[in-house]
Short mmCIF file of C-alpha atoms in Angstrom, two decimals:
data_model
loop_
_atom_site.label_atom_id
_atom_site.label_comp_id
_atom_site.label_asym_id
_atom_site.label_seq_id
_atom_site.Cartn_x
_atom_site.Cartn_y
_atom_site.Cartn_z
CA UNK A 1 0.00 0.00 0.00
CA UNK A 2 1.18 3.46 -0.82
CA UNK A 3 1.21 5.96 2.04
CA UNK A 4 2.15 9.57 2.69
CA UNK A 5 5.86 10.29 2.27
CA UNK A 6 6.31 7.36 -0.12
CA UNK A 7 8.09 8.30 -3.32
CA UNK A 8 7.10 6.81 -6.65
CA UNK A 9 8.64 6.92 -10.09
CA UNK A 10 6.76 6.42 -13.33
CA UNK A 11 8.08 4.88 -16.52
CA UNK A 12 6.51 5.47 -19.90
CA UNK A 13 7.61 5.51 -23.51
CA UNK A 14 4.81 7.91 -24.45
CA UNK A 15 4.63 10.33 -21.53
CA UNK A 16 8.08 11.94 -21.39
CA UNK A 17 6.91 14.70 -19.00
CA UNK A 18 6.59 12.34 -16.04
CA UNK A 19 9.01 9.56 -16.92
CA UNK A 20 11.79 8.82 -14.41
CA UNK A 21 10.96 11.77 -12.15
CA UNK A 22 10.41 11.12 -8.44
CA UNK A 23 7.00 12.07 -7.08
CA UNK A 24 6.31 12.20 -3.33
CA UNK A 25 2.89 11.42 -1.87
CA UNK A 26 2.02 14.49 0.18
CA UNK A 27 0.34 14.53 3.62
CA UNK A 28 -3.00 14.97 1.84
CA UNK A 29 -2.46 11.56 0.20
CA UNK A 30 -2.11 13.13 -3.23
CA UNK A 31 0.63 13.56 -5.79
CA UNK A 32 0.73 16.87 -7.61
CA UNK A 33 1.56 16.29 -11.28
CA UNK A 34 2.30 19.37 -13.38
CA UNK A 35 0.17 18.25 -16.31
CA UNK A 36 -2.50 16.26 -14.45
CA UNK A 37 -3.03 18.17 -11.24
CA UNK A 38 -3.59 16.31 -7.99
CA UNK A 39 -4.18 12.55 -8.04
CA UNK A 40 -5.07 10.72 -4.80
CA UNK A 41 -2.78 7.70 -4.38
CA UNK A 42 -2.43 7.02 -0.63
CA UNK A 43 -4.01 3.72 0.35
CA UNK A 44 -3.65 2.21 -3.13
CA UNK A 45 -1.34 -0.46 -4.46
CA UNK A 46 1.17 0.38 -7.19
CA UNK A 47 -1.15 -1.31 -9.71
CA UNK A 48 -4.15 0.75 -8.55
CA UNK A 49 -2.00 3.89 -8.74
CA UNK A 50 -1.14 3.01 -12.36
CA UNK A 51 -4.85 2.72 -13.15
CA UNK A 52 -5.64 6.12 -11.58
CA UNK A 53 -2.75 7.88 -13.29
CA UNK A 54 -3.54 6.21 -16.61
CA UNK A 55 -7.16 7.40 -16.37
CA UNK A 56 -5.96 10.98 -15.84
CA UNK A 57 -3.51 10.70 -18.73
CA UNK A 58 -6.22 9.50 -21.13
CA UNK A 59 -7.31 13.15 -21.43
CA UNK A 60 -4.03 13.78 -23.29
CA UNK A 61 -2.89 10.40 -24.67
CA UNK A 62 -4.51 7.41 -26.35
CA UNK A 63 -3.91 4.29 -24.23
CA UNK A 64 -0.95 5.67 -22.29
CA UNK A 65 1.61 3.07 -21.26
CA UNK A 66 2.85 3.60 -17.72
CA UNK A 67 4.42 1.60 -14.93
CA UNK A 68 4.62 2.81 -11.33
CA UNK A 69 7.52 1.81 -9.08
CA UNK A 70 7.83 2.58 -5.38
CA UNK A 71 11.21 4.30 -5.12
CA UNK A 72 11.21 5.11 -1.37
CA UNK A 73 8.89 3.74 1.33
CA UNK A 74 7.76 5.91 4.23
CA UNK A 75 9.34 5.58 7.65
CA UNK A 76 7.25 4.38 10.60
CA UNK A 77 8.21 4.68 14.26
CA UNK A 78 8.06 1.40 16.19
CA UNK A 79 8.60 0.97 19.93
CA UNK A 80 10.98 -1.81 20.91
CA UNK A 81 10.74 -2.80 24.57
CA UNK A 82 12.08 -5.59 26.72
CA UNK A 83 15.48 -7.23 27.02
CA UNK A 84 16.85 -6.15 23.64
CA UNK A 85 20.08 -4.54 22.51
CA UNK A 86 18.62 -1.14 21.55
CA UNK A 87 15.24 -0.50 23.17
CA UNK A 88 13.22 2.60 22.42
CA UNK A 89 11.64 4.09 19.33
CA UNK A 90 13.21 2.74 16.15
CA UNK A 91 12.52 3.91 12.61
CA UNK A 92 11.31 1.21 10.25
CA UNK A 93 10.94 1.92 6.55
CA UNK A 94 7.52 0.54 5.55
CA UNK A 95 6.43 -1.94 8.21
CA UNK A 96 6.12 -5.36 6.57
CA UNK A 97 2.63 -6.86 6.71
CA UNK A 98 4.02 -10.08 8.18
CA UNK A 99 5.33 -8.13 11.21
CA UNK A 100 1.91 -6.61 11.87
CA UNK A 101 0.13 -9.93 11.27
CA UNK A 102 2.44 -11.80 13.70
CA UNK A 103 2.14 -9.08 16.33
CA UNK A 104 -1.66 -9.18 16.22
CA UNK A 105 -1.66 -12.95 16.79
CA UNK A 106 0.13 -12.68 20.15
#
């Protein structure tokens, strides 16, 4: 899932204006594209983000070809307590779903 402060890059043979430029998802959950305006991407997968961006691009291009890659994941604070080497708040880049799933089972 994409979240605020994630950074995406878009590849396209047709759409040179947005190809290989980093775009950060703002606190509002949107990415501000110069030619498209604001597109809401927080809470979507990379594939869903492609669909949303492609729909916006169809105003300017016929069947635009794009691929969205997550370049940088957001950083989450996580509290580590107990008999560990470095207790306290640690920064984790994009908490893996398996960590959350295992924690919720205990």
